[in-house]
Amino acid sequence: MPARNQKLINNEFYHITLRRVGESLLFKDINDHYRGIFSIYEFNTLTPVTIRERRNARLRIKQEIKKGTRDQDLCVDTRDQLVEILLFCLMPNHIHLLLKQLKEGGISKYINKIGAGYPAYFKKKYDIDSRGHFFQDRFNAVHIKTDEQLIMAFIYIHTNPISLIEPGWKEKKIKNPEKTIRFLEKDYRWSSFWDYIGTKNFSSITERKLFINLIGGEQKCKELIEDWIKSKNQRPGL
C-alpha cells in the first residue's frame, strides 16, 4: 500500500488519507471504532508487537477512558516509533492522519501495518471470506510544508465529522453553528480534537506540543475551530 509515487522525507509532515474501497463501511459499531483507535496506537512501532505489549496497550487505553484525567506531559509514548502522530480522525469509511515521519520509510511501514492488521480483525469479526482489497491500493499523502498549511490541516481533519450531521455543508453552508460546535466538542470522540481542547480522550496516541505552541494553547485550539464553524454559517466551502 505505497504512497502515490512520492518519496516521503524524514522529519516532514504529511496528511494521510486511508480509505476503504468503494463506499463500504470501515467502522460498523463502537467496538470497531475502539479497534481503529487501538490500531493507530499499536502499529506505530519499529519492532513487532508482542502479545504482552498488545495487552498492555489495550489496558492503557481503557484506563485513559475510565480515568478522564489530564496528562501534564504532552509526549507520553516512549516506544521506538515509526512516525509521530499529531492529528487523527476516524470517519465511517476512511481515516485521516497527520504524521511526521521519524524513520526511513516509516509512514509506508506504519500504514502497511494498519492495512494488514485492521482488515484481519474486521474480516474475522464479520465472517468475510474475501481476498480482494480492503483499503484502496494506494494511500493519499499530502506534504504539509508551512505553518499555515499545518493550521489548515488541523481545521480540515477535526471538522471532517461535520458532514455526518450536515451533509453537503461544503456546497451550501453550516446551518446550525451551535449544534455543530456541540457535536464536535461533546459528541464525536473519534478524533484527536478533544485532547487538544482539554478533554482527555485518547491522549497517549498524539504528540500535541507542536500545535499547542503554534495555535497558542488549548483554549485557542477550541476558539480556532469554533470561529471557523461560525464563519461557515455565512459562506459555503472549506
mmCIF file of C-alpha atoms in Angstrom, residues 10-233:
data_model
loop_
_atom_site.group_PDB
_atom_site.id
_atom_site.type_symbol
_atom_site.label_atom_id
_atom_site.label_comp_id
_atom_site.label_asym_id
_atom_site.label_seq_id
_atom_site.Cartn_x
_atom_site.Cartn_y
_atom_site.Cartn_z
ATOM 1 C CA ASN A 10 12.073 12.139 7.478
ATOM 2 C CA ASN A 11 11.009 14.921 9.882
ATOM 3 C CA GLU A 12 8.485 16.266 7.375
ATOM 4 C CA PHE A 13 4.701 16.372 7.870
ATOM 5 C CA TYR A 14 2.128 14.551 5.739
ATOM 6 C CA HIS A 15 -1.658 14.475 5.716
ATOM 7 C CA ILE A 16 -2.544 10.832 5.103
ATOM 8 C CA THR A 17 -5.937 9.546 3.984
ATOM 9 C CA LEU A 18 -6.555 5.809 4.247
ATOM 10 C CA ARG A 19 -9.837 4.877 2.581
ATOM 11 C CA ARG A 20 -11.753 1.616 2.248
ATOM 12 C CA VAL A 21 -12.593 0.516 -1.291
ATOM 13 C CA GLY A 22 -15.930 1.677 -2.642
ATOM 14 C CA GLU A 23 -18.436 3.031 -0.159
ATOM 15 C CA SER A 24 -18.180 0.113 2.281
ATOM 16 C CA LEU A 25 -18.082 0.977 5.965
ATOM 17 C CA LEU A 26 -14.774 0.826 7.786
ATOM 18 C CA PHE A 27 -16.399 1.071 11.229
ATOM 19 C CA LYS A 28 -19.801 -0.529 11.829
ATOM 20 C CA ASP A 29 -20.133 -0.226 15.604
ATOM 21 C CA ILE A 30 -18.463 1.270 18.661
ATOM 22 C CA ASN A 31 -16.113 -1.687 19.087
ATOM 23 C CA ASP A 32 -14.834 -1.196 15.541
ATOM 24 C CA HIS A 33 -14.067 2.419 16.407
ATOM 25 C CA TYR A 34 -12.152 1.350 19.505
ATOM 26 C CA ARG A 35 -10.255 -1.184 17.413
ATOM 27 C CA GLY A 36 -9.421 1.580 14.939
ATOM 28 C CA ILE A 37 -8.077 3.752 17.762
ATOM 29 C CA PHE A 38 -6.108 0.813 19.121
ATOM 30 C CA SER A 39 -4.650 0.093 15.660
ATOM 31 C CA ILE A 40 -3.481 3.683 15.221
ATOM 32 C CA TYR A 41 -1.605 3.381 18.509
ATOM 33 C CA GLU A 42 -0.473 -0.243 18.355
ATOM 34 C CA PHE A 43 1.171 -0.289 14.940
ATOM 35 C CA ASN A 44 3.327 2.801 15.481
ATOM 36 C CA THR A 45 6.446 0.879 16.437
ATOM 37 C CA LEU A 46 9.563 -0.272 14.608
ATOM 38 C CA THR A 47 9.607 -3.667 16.304
ATOM 39 C CA PRO A 48 6.944 -6.396 16.064
ATOM 40 C CA VAL A 49 4.216 -6.107 18.682
ATOM 41 C CA THR A 50 4.165 -8.948 21.234
ATOM 42 C CA ILE A 51 1.025 -10.327 22.852
ATOM 43 C CA ARG A 52 2.082 -8.781 26.158
ATOM 44 C CA GLU A 53 2.553 -5.383 24.548
ATOM 45 C CA ARG A 54 -0.862 -5.655 22.913
ATOM 46 C CA ARG A 55 -2.431 -6.450 26.278
ATOM 47 C CA ASN A 56 -0.653 -3.525 27.941
ATOM 48 C CA ALA A 57 -1.693 -1.159 25.145
ATOM 49 C CA ARG A 58 -5.342 -2.199 25.446
ATOM 50 C CA LEU A 59 -5.200 -1.771 29.220
ATOM 51 C CA ARG A 60 -3.613 1.655 28.894
ATOM 52 C CA ILE A 61 -6.293 2.890 26.503
ATOM 53 C CA LYS A 62 -9.097 1.512 28.713
ATOM 54 C CA GLN A 63 -7.592 3.217 31.769
ATOM 55 C CA GLU A 64 -7.424 6.534 29.915
ATOM 56 C CA ILE A 65 -11.093 6.273 29.004
ATOM 57 C CA LYS A 66 -12.145 5.489 32.592
ATOM 58 C CA LYS A 67 -9.962 7.997 34.434
ATOM 59 C CA GLY A 68 -10.718 11.098 32.397
ATOM 60 C CA THR A 69 -7.743 12.830 33.981
ATOM 61 C CA ARG A 70 -5.336 15.192 32.268
ATOM 62 C CA ASP A 71 -1.787 14.463 31.144
ATOM 63 C CA GLN A 72 0.757 17.090 32.146
ATOM 64 C CA ASP A 73 3.334 15.614 29.800
ATOM 65 C CA LEU A 74 2.213 16.066 26.203
ATOM 66 C CA CYS A 75 4.664 13.460 24.910
ATOM 67 C CA VAL A 76 3.854 10.143 26.563
ATOM 68 C CA ASP A 77 4.925 7.426 24.113
ATOM 69 C CA THR A 78 8.418 6.050 24.723
ATOM 70 C CA ARG A 79 8.404 3.277 22.086
ATOM 71 C CA ASP A 80 10.682 3.250 19.032
ATOM 72 C CA GLN A 81 8.127 4.939 16.805
ATOM 73 C CA LEU A 82 7.903 4.895 13.025
ATOM 74 C CA VAL A 83 6.012 8.183 12.933
ATOM 75 C CA GLU A 84 4.833 10.959 15.189
ATOM 76 C CA ILE A 85 1.036 11.150 15.207
ATOM 77 C CA LEU A 86 -0.158 14.733 15.539
ATOM 78 C CA LEU A 87 -3.781 14.531 14.386
ATOM 79 C CA PHE A 88 -6.276 11.809 13.555
ATOM 80 C CA CYS A 89 -9.945 11.389 12.733
ATOM 81 C CA LEU A 90 -11.955 8.232 12.105
ATOM 82 C CA MET A 91 -14.745 8.584 9.544
ATOM 83 C CA PRO A 92 -17.263 5.905 8.515
ATOM 84 C CA ASN A 93 -15.196 4.653 5.565
ATOM 85 C CA HIS A 94 -11.814 6.378 5.896
ATOM 86 C CA ILE A 95 -9.164 7.633 8.312
ATOM 87 C CA HIS A 96 -7.356 10.977 8.363
ATOM 88 C CA LEU A 97 -3.895 11.222 9.935
ATOM 89 C CA LEU A 98 -1.324 13.994 10.192
ATOM 90 C CA LEU A 99 2.042 12.303 10.585
ATOM 91 C CA LYS A 100 5.675 13.291 10.948
ATOM 92 C CA GLN A 101 7.966 10.606 9.534
ATOM 93 C CA LEU A 102 10.663 9.570 12.030
ATOM 94 C CA LYS A 103 12.234 6.543 10.313
ATOM 95 C CA GLU A 104 13.183 5.950 6.682
ATOM 96 C CA GLY A 105 10.055 4.571 5.056
ATOM 97 C CA GLY A 106 8.265 4.969 8.386
ATOM 98 C CA ILE A 107 4.933 6.215 7.055
ATOM 99 C CA SER A 108 4.635 3.440 4.479
ATOM 100 C CA LYS A 109 5.554 0.791 7.055
ATOM 101 C CA TYR A 110 3.067 2.211 9.545
ATOM 102 C CA ILE A 111 0.215 2.396 7.036
ATOM 103 C CA ASN A 112 1.009 -1.094 5.770
ATOM 104 C CA LYS A 113 0.729 -2.408 9.339
ATOM 105 C CA ILE A 114 -2.670 -0.790 9.773
ATOM 106 C CA GLY A 115 -3.630 -2.004 6.297
ATOM 107 C CA ALA A 116 -2.945 -5.595 7.299
ATOM 108 C CA GLY A 117 -3.958 -5.622 10.967
ATOM 109 C CA TYR A 118 -7.318 -3.854 10.958
ATOM 110 C CA PRO A 119 -8.765 -5.763 7.960
ATOM 111 C CA ALA A 120 -7.773 -9.060 9.603
ATOM 112 C CA TYR A 121 -9.814 -8.085 12.678
ATOM 113 C CA PHE A 122 -12.740 -6.817 10.585
ATOM 114 C CA LYS A 123 -12.966 -9.851 8.291
ATOM 115 C CA LYS A 124 -12.800 -12.258 11.210
ATOM 116 C CA LYS A 125 -15.457 -10.387 13.184
ATOM 117 C CA TYR A 126 -17.910 -10.152 10.287
ATOM 118 C CA ASP A 127 -17.008 -13.534 8.787
ATOM 119 C CA ILE A 128 -15.942 -12.031 5.474
ATOM 120 C CA ASP A 129 -14.260 -14.522 3.165
ATOM 121 C CA SER A 130 -12.647 -12.138 0.713
ATOM 122 C CA ARG A 131 -9.184 -11.954 -0.772
ATOM 123 C CA GLY A 132 -9.854 -8.693 -2.559
ATOM 124 C CA HIS A 133 -8.591 -5.305 -1.487
ATOM 125 C CA PHE A 134 -9.948 -3.903 1.770
ATOM 126 C CA PHE A 135 -8.335 -0.467 1.525
ATOM 127 C CA GLN A 136 -7.663 1.395 -1.700
ATOM 128 C CA ASP A 137 -4.391 0.283 -3.313
ATOM 129 C CA ARG A 138 -2.507 3.471 -2.513
ATOM 130 C CA PHE A 139 -2.935 5.823 0.405
ATOM 131 C CA ASN A 140 -3.035 9.546 -0.265
ATOM 132 C CA ALA A 141 -0.181 11.614 1.202
ATOM 133 C CA VAL A 142 -0.160 15.430 1.051
ATOM 134 C CA HIS A 143 3.101 17.125 2.042
ATOM 135 C CA ILE A 144 2.459 19.859 4.632
ATOM 136 C CA LYS A 145 5.247 22.441 4.377
ATOM 137 C CA THR A 146 4.218 25.645 6.172
ATOM 138 C CA ASP A 147 2.654 26.745 9.461
ATOM 139 C CA GLU A 148 -0.375 27.962 7.521
ATOM 140 C CA GLN A 149 -0.811 24.527 5.970
ATOM 141 C CA LEU A 150 -0.444 22.898 9.390
ATOM 142 C CA ILE A 151 -3.242 25.060 10.771
ATOM 143 C CA MET A 152 -5.452 24.306 7.771
ATOM 144 C CA ALA A 153 -4.804 20.578 8.282
ATOM 145 C CA PHE A 154 -5.775 20.975 11.954
ATOM 146 C CA ILE A 155 -9.067 22.561 10.902
ATOM 147 C CA TYR A 156 -9.764 20.209 7.994
ATOM 148 C CA ILE A 157 -9.139 16.971 9.888
ATOM 149 C CA HIS A 158 -11.032 17.994 13.012
ATOM 150 C CA THR A 159 -14.052 19.377 11.121
ATOM 151 C CA ASN A 160 -14.409 16.366 8.809
ATOM 152 C CA PRO A 161 -17.183 14.837 11.002
ATOM 153 C CA ILE A 162 -19.447 17.839 10.322
ATOM 154 C CA SER A 163 -20.660 16.017 7.206
ATOM 155 C CA LEU A 164 -22.219 13.378 9.490
ATOM 156 C CA ILE A 165 -24.764 15.866 10.831
ATOM 157 C CA GLU A 166 -24.857 18.422 7.989
ATOM 158 C CA PRO A 167 -24.414 16.578 4.674
ATOM 159 C CA GLY A 168 -23.500 18.863 1.790
ATOM 160 C CA TRP A 169 -22.396 21.739 4.014
ATOM 161 C CA LYS A 170 -19.358 22.455 1.816
ATOM 162 C CA GLU A 171 -21.590 23.254 -1.158
ATOM 163 C CA LYS A 172 -24.052 25.196 0.975
ATOM 164 C CA LYS A 173 -23.120 26.436 4.442
ATOM 165 C CA ILE A 174 -23.332 25.306 8.055
ATOM 166 C CA LYS A 175 -26.955 25.866 9.048
ATOM 167 C CA ASN A 176 -26.617 25.467 12.816
ATOM 168 C CA PRO A 177 -23.169 26.507 14.135
ATOM 169 C CA GLU A 178 -24.090 25.949 17.801
ATOM 170 C CA LYS A 179 -25.258 22.386 17.159
ATOM 171 C CA THR A 180 -22.162 21.695 15.061
ATOM 172 C CA ILE A 181 -19.800 23.009 17.736
ATOM 173 C CA ARG A 182 -21.574 20.948 20.391
ATOM 174 C CA PHE A 183 -21.326 17.846 18.187
ATOM 175 C CA LEU A 184 -17.553 18.194 17.763
ATOM 176 C CA GLU A 185 -16.827 19.188 21.373
ATOM 177 C CA LYS A 186 -19.225 16.863 23.219
ATOM 178 C CA ASP A 187 -20.487 14.044 20.996
ATOM 179 C CA TYR A 188 -17.921 12.950 18.403
ATOM 180 C CA ARG A 189 -14.981 11.442 20.248
ATOM 181 C CA TRP A 190 -13.285 9.573 17.375
ATOM 182 C CA SER A 191 -10.617 12.159 16.659
ATOM 183 C CA SER A 192 -7.754 13.943 18.385
ATOM 184 C CA PHE A 193 -9.803 17.134 18.819
ATOM 185 C CA TRP A 194 -10.936 16.567 22.410
ATOM 186 C CA ASP A 195 -7.371 16.124 23.627
ATOM 187 C CA TYR A 196 -6.437 19.440 22.014
ATOM 188 C CA ILE A 197 -9.171 21.354 23.839
ATOM 189 C CA GLY A 198 -8.503 19.933 27.290
ATOM 190 C CA THR A 199 -10.926 16.995 27.337
ATOM 191 C CA LYS A 200 -8.898 13.849 27.916
ATOM 192 C CA ASN A 201 -9.824 11.206 25.371
ATOM 193 C CA PHE A 202 -7.051 9.210 23.665
ATOM 194 C CA SER A 203 -4.103 11.301 24.784
ATOM 195 C CA SER A 204 -1.456 8.570 24.524
ATOM 196 C CA ILE A 205 -1.812 8.493 20.750
ATOM 197 C CA THR A 206 -0.887 12.038 19.774
ATOM 198 C CA GLU A 207 2.064 14.362 20.233
ATOM 199 C CA ARG A 208 0.337 17.732 20.705
ATOM 200 C CA LYS A 209 3.127 20.080 21.673
ATOM 201 C CA LEU A 210 3.665 21.479 18.166
ATOM 202 C CA PHE A 211 0.049 22.542 17.629
ATOM 203 C CA ILE A 212 -0.447 23.698 21.211
ATOM 204 C CA ASN A 213 2.502 26.067 20.749
ATOM 205 C CA LEU A 214 1.618 27.034 17.174
ATOM 206 C CA ILE A 215 -2.013 27.882 17.897
ATOM 207 C CA GLY A 216 -1.450 29.252 21.399
ATOM 208 C CA GLY A 217 -2.893 26.746 23.868
ATOM 209 C CA GLU A 218 -5.934 24.546 24.368
ATOM 210 C CA GLN A 219 -8.410 27.429 24.579
ATOM 211 C CA LYS A 220 -7.071 28.889 21.333
ATOM 212 C CA CYS A 221 -7.429 25.477 19.657
ATOM 213 C CA LYS A 222 -11.063 25.446 20.760
ATOM 214 C CA GLU A 223 -11.668 29.008 19.585
ATOM 215 C CA LEU A 224 -9.989 28.357 16.224
ATOM 216 C CA ILE A 225 -12.490 25.629 15.343
ATOM 217 C CA GLU A 226 -15.469 27.495 16.798
ATOM 218 C CA ASP A 227 -14.658 30.691 14.880
ATOM 219 C CA TRP A 228 -14.117 28.734 11.688
ATOM 220 C CA ILE A 229 -17.501 26.986 12.056
ATOM 221 C CA LYS A 230 -19.256 30.298 12.693
ATOM 222 C CA SER A 231 -17.652 31.765 9.570
ATOM 223 C CA LYS A 232 -19.078 28.889 7.507
ATOM 224 C CA ASN A 233 -22.559 29.910 8.604
#
